[in-house]
Tab-separated table of C-alpha atoms and ligand atoms in Angstrom:
chain	number	residue	atom	x	y	z
M	1	MET	CA	-30.994	10.772	5.170
M	2	PRO	CA	-28.975	7.971	6.781
M	3	THR	CA	-30.822	5.941	9.392
M	4	ILE	CA	-29.811	6.036	13.060
M	5	GLY	CA	-28.165	2.638	12.632
M	6	GLU	CA	-26.101	3.898	9.678
M	7	ARG	CA	-25.035	7.008	11.561
M	8	ILE	CA	-23.906	4.862	14.518
M	9	LYS	CA	-21.924	2.609	12.152
M	10	GLU	CA	-20.216	5.629	10.599
M	11	LEU	CA	-19.193	6.980	14.005
M	12	GLU	CA	-17.950	3.552	15.096
M	13	GLU	CA	-15.847	3.335	11.919
M	14	GLU	CA	-14.366	6.737	12.664
M	15	ILE	CA	-13.412	5.638	16.179
M	16	LYS	CA	-11.750	2.539	14.746
M	17	ARG	CA	-9.739	4.668	12.316
M	18	THR	CA	-8.580	7.034	15.049
M	19	GLN	CA	-5.436	6.161	16.946
M	20	TYR	CA	-6.087	6.503	20.668
M	21	ASN	CA	-3.728	8.897	22.444
M	22	LYS	CA	-3.750	11.991	24.629
M	23	ALA	CA	-4.372	14.254	21.621
M	24	THR	CA	-7.316	12.267	20.222
M	25	GLU	CA	-8.830	11.286	23.567
M	26	LYS	CA	-11.347	14.111	23.559
M	27	HIS	CA	-12.302	13.643	19.913
M	28	ILE	CA	-13.010	9.960	20.640
M	29	GLY	CA	-14.970	10.981	23.744
M	30	ILE	CA	-17.195	13.224	21.643
M	31	LEU	CA	-17.737	10.474	19.059
M	32	LYS	CA	-18.703	8.027	21.824
M	33	ALA	CA	-21.104	10.599	23.257
M	34	LYS	CA	-22.720	10.998	19.824
M	35	ILE	CA	-23.122	7.223	19.539
M	36	SER	CA	-24.668	7.001	22.998
M	37	LYS	CA	-27.123	9.760	22.188
M	38	LEU	CA	-28.150	8.031	18.964
M	39	GLU	CA	-28.523	4.708	20.757
M	40	MET	CA	-30.749	6.380	23.324
M	41	GLU	CA	-32.942	7.668	20.487
M	42	GLU	CA	-32.937	4.260	18.839
M	43	SER	CA	-33.992	2.382	21.997
M	44	ALA	CA	-36.673	4.983	22.713
M	45	HIS	CA	-38.174	3.993	19.341
M	46	LYS	CA	-37.896	0.294	20.049
M	47	LYS	CA	-39.453	0.374	23.501
M	48	ALA	CA	-42.923	0.550	22.038
M	49	SER	CA	-42.631	-2.932	20.552
M	50	GLY	CA	-42.557	-6.044	22.688
M	51	HIS	CA	-41.596	-6.546	26.299
M	52	GLY	CA	-38.777	-8.583	27.776
M	53	PHE	CA	-39.528	-11.937	29.293
M	54	TYR	CA	-39.019	-11.708	33.021
M	55	VAL	CA	-37.053	-14.276	35.038
M	56	PRO	CA	-37.819	-13.854	38.740
M	57	LYS	CA	-34.799	-13.602	40.990
M	58	THR	CA	-34.673	-16.331	43.596
M	59	GLY	CA	-32.209	-17.233	46.326
M	60	ASP	CA	-29.526	-15.044	47.836
M	61	ALA	CA	-27.911	-13.797	44.623
M	62	THR	CA	-28.096	-14.221	40.850
M	63	VAL	CA	-25.269	-15.069	38.449
M	64	ALA	CA	-25.575	-14.926	34.644
M	65	LEU	CA	-23.589	-17.122	32.237
M	66	VAL	CA	-22.773	-15.051	29.174
M	67	GLY	CA	-20.787	-16.016	26.105
M	68	TYR	CA	-20.688	-17.107	22.487
M	69	PRO	CA	-22.591	-20.234	21.485
M	70	ASN	CA	-21.094	-23.673	22.103
M	71	VAL	CA	-18.452	-22.656	24.672
M	72	GLY	CA	-20.086	-24.822	27.345
M	73	LYS	CA	-22.390	-22.535	29.317
M	74	SER	CA	-25.081	-25.185	29.730
M	75	SER	CA	-22.493	-27.812	30.646
M	76	LEU	CA	-21.263	-25.462	33.376
M	77	LEU	CA	-24.779	-24.819	34.661
M	78	ASN	CA	-25.256	-28.556	34.967
M	79	LYS	CA	-22.005	-28.920	36.902
M	80	LEU	CA	-22.675	-25.984	39.222
M	81	THR	CA	-26.341	-26.659	39.951
M	82	ASN	CA	-28.924	-29.371	40.294
M	83	LYS	CA	-30.352	-28.453	36.902
M	84	LYS	CA	-30.180	-30.238	33.561
M	85	SER	CA	-29.887	-27.767	30.744
M	86	GLU	CA	-29.622	-29.242	27.278
M	87	VAL	CA	-26.064	-29.652	25.967
M	88	GLY	CA	-25.301	-30.022	22.273
M	89	ASN	CA	-22.296	-29.861	20.029
M	90	PHE	CA	-23.718	-27.054	17.932
M	91	ALA	CA	-24.480	-23.368	18.273
M	92	PHE	CA	-27.724	-22.202	19.880
M	93	THR	CA	-28.620	-25.349	21.736
M	94	THR	CA	-30.045	-23.187	24.488
M	95	LEU	CA	-32.849	-20.971	23.241
M	96	THR	CA	-34.422	-19.766	26.460
M	97	ILE	CA	-33.220	-18.714	29.887
M	98	VAL	CA	-32.659	-21.776	32.073
M	99	PRO	CA	-32.283	-21.089	35.802
M	100	GLY	CA	-30.607	-23.446	38.282
M	101	THR	CA	-29.635	-23.211	41.940
M	102	MET	CA	-26.130	-23.644	43.287
M	103	ASN	CA	-26.019	-24.482	46.977
M	104	TYR	CA	-22.728	-23.341	48.379
M	105	ARG	CA	-21.630	-22.606	51.945
M	106	GLY	CA	-25.231	-22.345	53.014
M	107	ALA	CA	-26.119	-19.859	50.279
M	108	GLN	CA	-28.563	-20.496	47.467
M	109	ILE	CA	-27.203	-18.890	44.357
M	110	GLN	CA	-29.352	-18.649	41.270
M	111	ILE	CA	-27.444	-19.318	38.056
M	112	LEU	CA	-28.950	-18.379	34.708
M	113	ASP	CA	-27.949	-20.278	31.600
M	114	LEU	CA	-28.513	-18.014	28.630
M	115	PRO	CA	-28.553	-18.381	24.859
M	116	GLY	CA	-25.484	-16.909	23.146
M	117	ILE	CA	-26.127	-13.170	23.254
M	118	ILE	CA	-24.307	-12.436	20.024
M	119	ASP	CA	-26.045	-12.775	16.671
M	120	ASN	CA	-29.394	-11.904	18.142
M	121	ALA	CA	-30.937	-12.392	14.734
M	122	ALA	CA	-30.505	-16.147	15.107
M	123	LEU	CA	-32.618	-16.024	18.234
M	124	GLY	CA	-35.404	-14.024	16.689
M	125	ALA	CA	-36.166	-10.393	17.429
M	126	GLY	CA	-36.877	-9.616	21.039
M	127	ARG	CA	-35.182	-12.705	22.407
M	128	GLY	CA	-31.838	-10.909	22.590
M	129	ARG	CA	-33.433	-8.203	24.645
M	130	GLU	CA	-34.914	-10.728	27.085
M	131	VAL	CA	-31.495	-12.182	27.645
M	132	LEU	CA	-29.892	-8.803	28.171
M	133	ALA	CA	-32.654	-7.808	30.582
M	134	ALA	CA	-31.852	-10.917	32.639
M	135	VAL	CA	-28.144	-10.059	32.573
M	136	ARG	CA	-28.889	-6.540	33.796
M	137	ASN	CA	-30.564	-8.038	36.858
M	138	ALA	CA	-27.633	-10.269	37.773
M	139	ASP	CA	-25.334	-9.647	40.725
M	140	LEU	CA	-22.371	-11.223	38.959
M	141	ILE	CA	-21.625	-12.143	35.356
M	142	LEU	CA	-19.545	-15.104	34.268
M	143	ILE	CA	-18.153	-14.425	30.820
M	144	VAL	CA	-17.613	-17.931	29.482
M	145	THR	CA	-15.246	-18.704	26.633
M	146	ASP	CA	-13.075	-21.609	25.462
M	147	PRO	CA	-9.573	-22.003	23.980
M	148	GLU	CA	-10.880	-21.604	20.427
M	149	THR	CA	-13.185	-18.671	20.930
M	150	LYS	CA	-11.919	-15.113	20.819
M	151	GLY	CA	-13.458	-11.708	20.495
M	152	LEU	CA	-14.797	-10.773	23.892
M	153	ASP	CA	-14.748	-7.124	22.813
M	154	ARG	CA	-17.961	-7.812	20.874
M	155	ILE	CA	-19.583	-9.286	23.953
M	156	LYS	CA	-18.471	-6.333	26.008
M	157	SER	CA	-19.862	-3.856	23.502
M	158	GLU	CA	-23.109	-5.802	23.158
M	159	LEU	CA	-23.515	-5.626	26.928
M	160	TYR	CA	-22.632	-1.957	26.926
M	161	LYS	CA	-25.362	-1.285	24.375
M	162	ALA	CA	-27.769	-2.766	26.912
M	163	GLY	CA	-26.402	-0.396	29.568
M	164	ILE	CA	-24.215	-2.961	31.316
M	165	VAL	CA	-20.724	-1.861	32.334
M	166	LEU	CA	-18.362	-4.520	33.660
M	167	ASN	CA	-15.947	-4.254	36.560
M	168	LYS	CA	-16.277	-0.563	37.197
M	169	LYS	CA	-17.880	1.405	40.008
M	170	ARG	CA	-20.496	4.086	39.573
M	171	LYS	CA	-18.803	7.471	39.822
M	172	ASP	CA	-20.023	10.107	42.220
M	173	ILE	CA	-21.664	12.561	39.831
M	174	SER	CA	-24.993	14.333	40.116
M	175	PHE	CA	-26.871	16.943	38.144
M	176	LYS	CA	-29.455	19.544	38.981
M	177	LYS	CA	-31.366	20.743	35.992
M	178	SER	CA	-32.385	24.340	35.424
M	179	ASN	CA	-33.917	26.144	32.492
M	180	TYR	CA	-31.384	28.947	32.036
M	181	GLY	CA	-28.031	30.249	33.214
M	182	GLY	CA	-25.720	27.846	31.413
M	183	LEU	CA	-23.908	24.855	32.845
M	184	ARG	CA	-22.218	25.332	36.199
M	185	ILE	CA	-19.622	22.717	37.104
M	186	TYR	CA	-18.314	21.822	40.547
M	187	LYS	CA	-15.402	19.409	40.546
M	188	PRO	CA	-12.310	18.565	42.558
M	189	ARG	CA	-9.094	20.289	41.575
M	190	ASN	CA	-6.660	18.321	39.426
M	191	ILE	CA	-9.123	15.995	37.741
M	192	ASP	CA	-8.318	14.911	34.198
M	193	LEU	CA	-11.205	16.664	32.453
M	194	SER	CA	-11.370	20.446	32.103
M	195	ASP	CA	-14.595	22.440	32.324
M	196	ASP	CA	-14.483	22.800	28.540
M	197	ASP	CA	-14.099	19.051	28.033
M	198	ILE	CA	-17.089	18.434	30.280
M	199	ARG	CA	-19.212	21.110	28.591
M	200	ASP	CA	-18.511	19.686	25.147
M	201	ILE	CA	-19.639	16.208	26.178
M	202	ALA	CA	-22.681	17.607	28.004
M	203	LYS	CA	-23.662	19.512	24.856
M	204	GLU	CA	-23.860	16.245	22.900
M	205	PHE	CA	-26.537	15.139	25.366
M	206	LYS	CA	-28.272	18.522	25.058
M	207	VAL	CA	-27.348	19.357	28.632
M	208	VAL	CA	-26.663	23.104	28.589
M	209	ASN	CA	-28.308	24.481	31.750
M	210	GLY	CA	-27.992	23.363	35.341
M	211	THR	CA	-25.388	22.410	37.900
M	212	LEU	CA	-23.140	19.396	37.596
M	213	TYR	CA	-21.470	18.064	40.734
M	214	ILE	CA	-18.463	15.830	40.134
M	215	ARG	CA	-16.932	14.505	43.344
M	216	GLU	CA	-14.048	12.368	42.139
M	217	ASN	CA	-11.725	11.946	39.185
M	218	ILE	CA	-13.554	10.732	36.088
M	219	ASP	CA	-12.746	10.016	32.455
M	220	TYR	CA	-14.773	10.566	29.294
M	221	ASP	CA	-16.444	7.164	29.547
M	222	ASP	CA	-17.631	7.854	33.089
M	223	LEU	CA	-19.151	11.157	32.025
M	224	ILE	CA	-20.844	9.666	28.961
M	225	ASP	CA	-22.266	6.840	31.097
M	226	PHE	CA	-23.621	9.397	33.539
M	227	PHE	CA	-25.460	11.347	30.843
M	228	LYS	CA	-26.583	8.175	29.128
M	229	GLY	CA	-28.203	7.109	32.402
M	230	ASN	CA	-29.831	3.767	33.100
M	231	ILE	CA	-26.433	2.080	33.377
M	232	VAL	CA	-25.858	-0.886	35.682
M	233	TYR	CA	-22.379	-1.695	36.960
M	234	ILE	CA	-21.814	-5.423	37.396
M	235	LYS	CA	-18.773	-7.388	38.424
M	236	ALA	CA	-17.665	-9.990	35.888
M	237	ILE	CA	-15.209	-12.847	35.956
M	238	LEU	CA	-13.778	-14.641	32.974
M	239	VAL	CA	-14.213	-18.406	32.790
M	240	ILE	CA	-12.177	-20.290	30.190
M	241	ASN	CA	-13.868	-23.652	29.721
M	242	LYS	CA	-12.665	-26.786	27.863
M	243	ILE	CA	-9.197	-26.395	29.308
M	244	ASP	CA	-8.872	-30.172	28.868
M	245	LEU	CA	-8.592	-29.573	25.110
M	246	ALA	CA	-5.942	-26.846	25.045
M	247	ASN	CA	-4.773	-23.757	26.778
M	248	ARG	CA	-3.729	-20.491	25.324
M	249	PRO	CA	-2.457	-17.116	26.486
M	250	LEU	CA	-5.051	-14.444	27.256
M	251	ASP	CA	-5.493	-11.535	24.859
M	252	ASP	CA	-5.670	-7.895	25.975
M	253	ILE	CA	-9.402	-7.810	26.617
M	254	GLU	CA	-9.291	-11.034	28.557
M	255	MET	CA	-6.387	-9.660	30.581
M	256	SER	CA	-8.509	-6.647	31.536
M	257	PHE	CA	-10.769	-8.844	33.684
M	258	ASN	CA	-9.678	-8.548	37.263
M	259	ASP	CA	-10.336	-12.220	37.849
M	260	TYR	CA	-10.303	-15.311	35.670
M	261	ILE	CA	-10.306	-19.088	36.009
M	262	GLU	CA	-9.637	-22.019	33.689
M	263	VAL	CA	-12.054	-24.956	34.006
M	264	SER	CA	-13.378	-28.027	32.273
M	265	ALA	CA	-17.058	-28.823	32.705
M	266	GLU	CA	-16.600	-32.152	30.998
M	267	LYS	CA	-13.501	-33.309	32.874
M	268	ASN	CA	-14.488	-31.720	36.179
M	269	ILE	CA	-11.437	-29.510	36.393
M	270	ASN	CA	-11.585	-26.580	38.831
M	271	ILE	CA	-15.358	-26.750	39.293
M	272	GLU	CA	-15.077	-26.496	43.082
M	273	LYS	CA	-12.655	-23.596	42.672
M	274	LEU	CA	-15.152	-21.905	40.375
M	275	LYS	CA	-17.898	-22.248	42.984
M	276	GLU	CA	-15.611	-20.666	45.530
M	277	LYS	CA	-14.725	-17.847	43.155
M	278	ILE	CA	-18.395	-17.165	42.465
M	279	PHE	CA	-19.122	-17.044	46.180
M	280	ASP	CA	-16.146	-14.769	46.899
M	281	ASN	CA	-16.987	-12.379	44.076
M	282	LEU	CA	-20.598	-12.042	45.180
M	283	ASP	CA	-19.223	-10.507	48.351
M	284	LEU	CA	-21.715	-12.183	50.666
M	285	ILE	CA	-21.441	-12.847	54.381
M	286	ARG	CA	-22.905	-15.751	56.372
M	287	ILE	CA	-24.581	-14.926	59.650
M	288	TYR	CA	-25.506	-17.668	62.133
M	289	MET	CA	-28.486	-17.024	64.372
M	290	LYS	CA	-28.490	-18.193	67.958
M	291	ASN	CA	-31.957	-18.899	69.333
M	292	LYS	CA	-33.296	-18.416	72.874
M	293	SER	CA	-32.064	-21.798	74.058
M	294	GLY	CA	-28.569	-21.036	72.783
M	295	GLU	CA	-28.619	-23.320	69.743
M	296	VAL	CA	-26.940	-22.220	66.542
M	297	ASP	CA	-27.983	-23.480	63.108
M	298	TYR	CA	-24.688	-23.711	61.224
M	299	GLU	CA	-26.291	-25.465	58.257
M	300	ARG	CA	-28.533	-22.608	57.285
M	301	PRO	CA	-26.839	-19.223	57.723
M	302	MET	CA	-28.602	-16.018	56.871
M	303	ILE	CA	-26.916	-14.677	53.725
M	304	LEU	CA	-26.395	-10.926	53.508
M	305	ASN	CA	-24.347	-8.536	51.406
M	306	ASN	CA	-20.971	-7.627	52.814
M	307	GLY	CA	-21.327	-4.363	54.721
M	308	SER	CA	-24.739	-5.267	56.130
M	309	THR	CA	-25.576	-4.269	59.698
M	310	VAL	CA	-27.640	-5.774	62.507
M	311	ARG	CA	-30.550	-3.775	61.092
M	312	GLU	CA	-30.586	-5.935	57.940
M	313	VAL	CA	-30.682	-9.084	60.085
M	314	CYS	CA	-33.753	-7.788	61.934
M	315	ARG	CA	-35.370	-6.647	58.708
M	316	LYS	CA	-34.903	-10.029	57.144
M	317	ILE	CA	-36.634	-11.678	60.099
M	318	SER	CA	-39.606	-9.345	60.470
M	319	ARG	CA	-40.748	-5.795	60.938
M	320	GLU	CA	-41.739	-6.674	64.530
M	321	MET	CA	-38.195	-7.766	65.236
M	322	LEU	CA	-36.925	-4.421	64.069
M	323	ASN	CA	-39.446	-2.544	66.233
M	324	SER	CA	-38.811	-4.541	69.383
M	325	PHE	CA	-35.019	-4.679	69.010
M	326	ARG	CA	-33.049	-3.887	72.188
M	327	TYR	CA	-29.530	-5.053	71.403
M	328	ALA	CA	-27.617	-7.868	69.754
M	329	ILE	CA	-24.847	-10.085	71.040
M	330	ILE	CA	-22.173	-10.855	68.496
M	331	SER	CA	-19.398	-13.396	68.490
M	332	GLY	CA	-17.480	-15.192	65.802
M	333	PRO	CA	-14.164	-16.445	64.468
M	334	ASN	CA	-13.300	-12.920	63.311
M	335	ARG	CA	-14.028	-11.377	66.729
M	336	LYS	CA	-11.788	-11.219	69.753
M	337	ALA	CA	-14.599	-11.206	72.281
M	338	GLU	CA	-18.352	-11.354	72.508
M	339	MET	CA	-19.966	-7.941	72.391
M	340	ARG	CA	-23.210	-6.076	72.680
M	341	VAL	CA	-24.077	-3.908	69.715
M	342	GLY	CA	-26.855	-1.759	68.265
M	343	LEU	CA	-28.686	-1.732	64.941
M	344	ASP	CA	-26.019	0.117	62.988
M	345	TYR	CA	-23.259	-2.301	63.833
M	346	GLU	CA	-21.562	-3.794	60.750
M	347	LEU	CA	-21.334	-7.572	60.654
M	348	LYS	CA	-18.496	-9.821	59.541
M	349	ASP	CA	-18.596	-13.151	57.737
M	350	GLU	CA	-19.502	-16.024	60.063
M	351	ASP	CA	-20.642	-13.844	62.949
M	352	THR	CA	-23.079	-15.495	65.337
M	353	VAL	CA	-25.888	-13.145	66.298
M	354	THR	CA	-28.292	-13.312	69.233
M	355	LEU	CA	-31.088	-10.770	69.065
M	356	ILE	CA	-32.474	-9.457	72.342
M	357	SER	CA	-35.859	-7.796	72.119
M	358	LYS	CA	-37.671	-5.407	74.415
M	359	ASN	CA	-40.277	-7.811	75.659
E	401	GTP	N1	-13.823	-31.082	25.729
E	401	GTP	C1	-14.768	-30.425	26.373
E	401	GTP	N2	-15.983	-30.261	25.809
E	401	GTP	C2	-16.922	-29.574	26.475
E	401	GTP	C3	-16.652	-29.034	27.763
E	401	GTP	N3	-17.772	-28.386	28.192
E	401	GTP	C4	-18.696	-28.539	27.217
E	401	GTP	N4	-18.192	-29.252	26.173
E	401	GTP	C5	-18.885	-29.613	24.930
E	401	GTP	O1	-19.105	-28.442	24.171
E	401	GTP	C6	-20.348	-28.529	23.456
E	401	GTP	C7	-21.240	-27.340	23.783
E	401	GTP	O2	-21.630	-27.382	25.130
E	401	GTP	P1	-22.902	-26.608	25.668
E	401	GTP	O3	-22.871	-26.720	27.147
E	401	GTP	O4	-24.129	-27.024	24.967
E	401	GTP	O5	-22.516	-25.123	25.224
E	401	GTP	P2	-23.398	-23.785	25.333
E	401	GTP	O6	-22.438	-22.662	25.551
E	401	GTP	O7	-24.483	-23.934	26.314
E	401	GTP	O8	-23.968	-23.679	23.856
E	401	GTP	P3	-25.291	-22.878	23.336
E	401	GTP	O9	-26.432	-23.236	24.209
E	401	GTP	O10	-25.443	-23.371	21.950
E	401	GTP	O11	-24.939	-21.409	23.405
E	401	GTP	C8	-20.953	-29.872	23.854
E	401	GTP	O12	-20.649	-30.798	22.876
E	401	GTP	C9	-20.263	-30.208	25.167
E	401	GTP	O13	-20.207	-31.587	25.402
E	401	GTP	C10	-15.358	-29.211	28.337
E	401	GTP	O14	-15.037	-28.787	29.435
E	401	GTP	N5	-14.452	-29.917	27.585
E	402	MG	MG1	-26.462	-23.853	26.071
């Protein structure tokens, strides 16, 4: 009997051998589903042994530096934050998770310097899992590489094994289990997958009874991720460090990142631009609070996720504030005029907010 690991390898080999096109798409989908199912079994076995080391989240958002050894992750942490993480001209200088804080535009952004996530063996069993657990918790991932280092597909697949999907949104799919009656499928017309395609993937995950609601167009990967469960979707940007040494064209996988930047930690090239990119990609807004005497603290904005409403502002202050809320007065560079709004009003970056309470 081959082990789970051997069976996964075999399936991965088969995928590699298969040319990807319209005719083989489904076959590849089924193979991927089989791999996912096996990986789920494998990690269910592993869970019993050892727990991940937990890095508490601090500040307004968390960013993880991920990449092969020696590309300059620690050097970048040191440039971006007030922290000193050890730098060395050899692989695996960093052996634990080193957190630092980047203060930018009034926000405190936690940056995690991590050991190279590939070749977990070199870090000792369990350590790799700690690192991946920290990455799962991040709000943004910086994939760091340098002009010499290639092969981000391995990093991507390593992350995927830990249930981390980069630069994609969760698809609107839900499932209601039942014990008999077969699999009923509700889906929009004209989506790429047929009912048969969906059933065949579901079968691999032993899903044969119940109702599946699919509310937008999806592909095989989306469906597999749904059945796999426990997936986190995290935005990632590509950072090519050591640009002082050389530059090179991006390969296909690198091109697939929706955002990238070339920097040099050592020569201080584009470090400010990188900070700005991090801030922009975290999709945060800065809210200035005006107090009773009309003073505004522009140095210390309240940092919220884009899309937040007045309710979140109140919540962040206190439960009492939320209970005694009457209305808010909003003004700002992105507003034509001052206005009075309620709790559900959506805020914009750099709004100034005055909260008026009932008493
Ligand atoms: N030329 C050049 N060298 C750099 C740059 N950034 C880092 N280095 C050098 O690259 C080597 C590795 O840097 P680290 O910051 O330790 O790399 P790391 O990714 O943290 O490495 P591990 O902790 O081993 O995974 C060191 O010798 C650094 O001085 C850069 O922008 N340009
Ligand atoms: Mg390091």
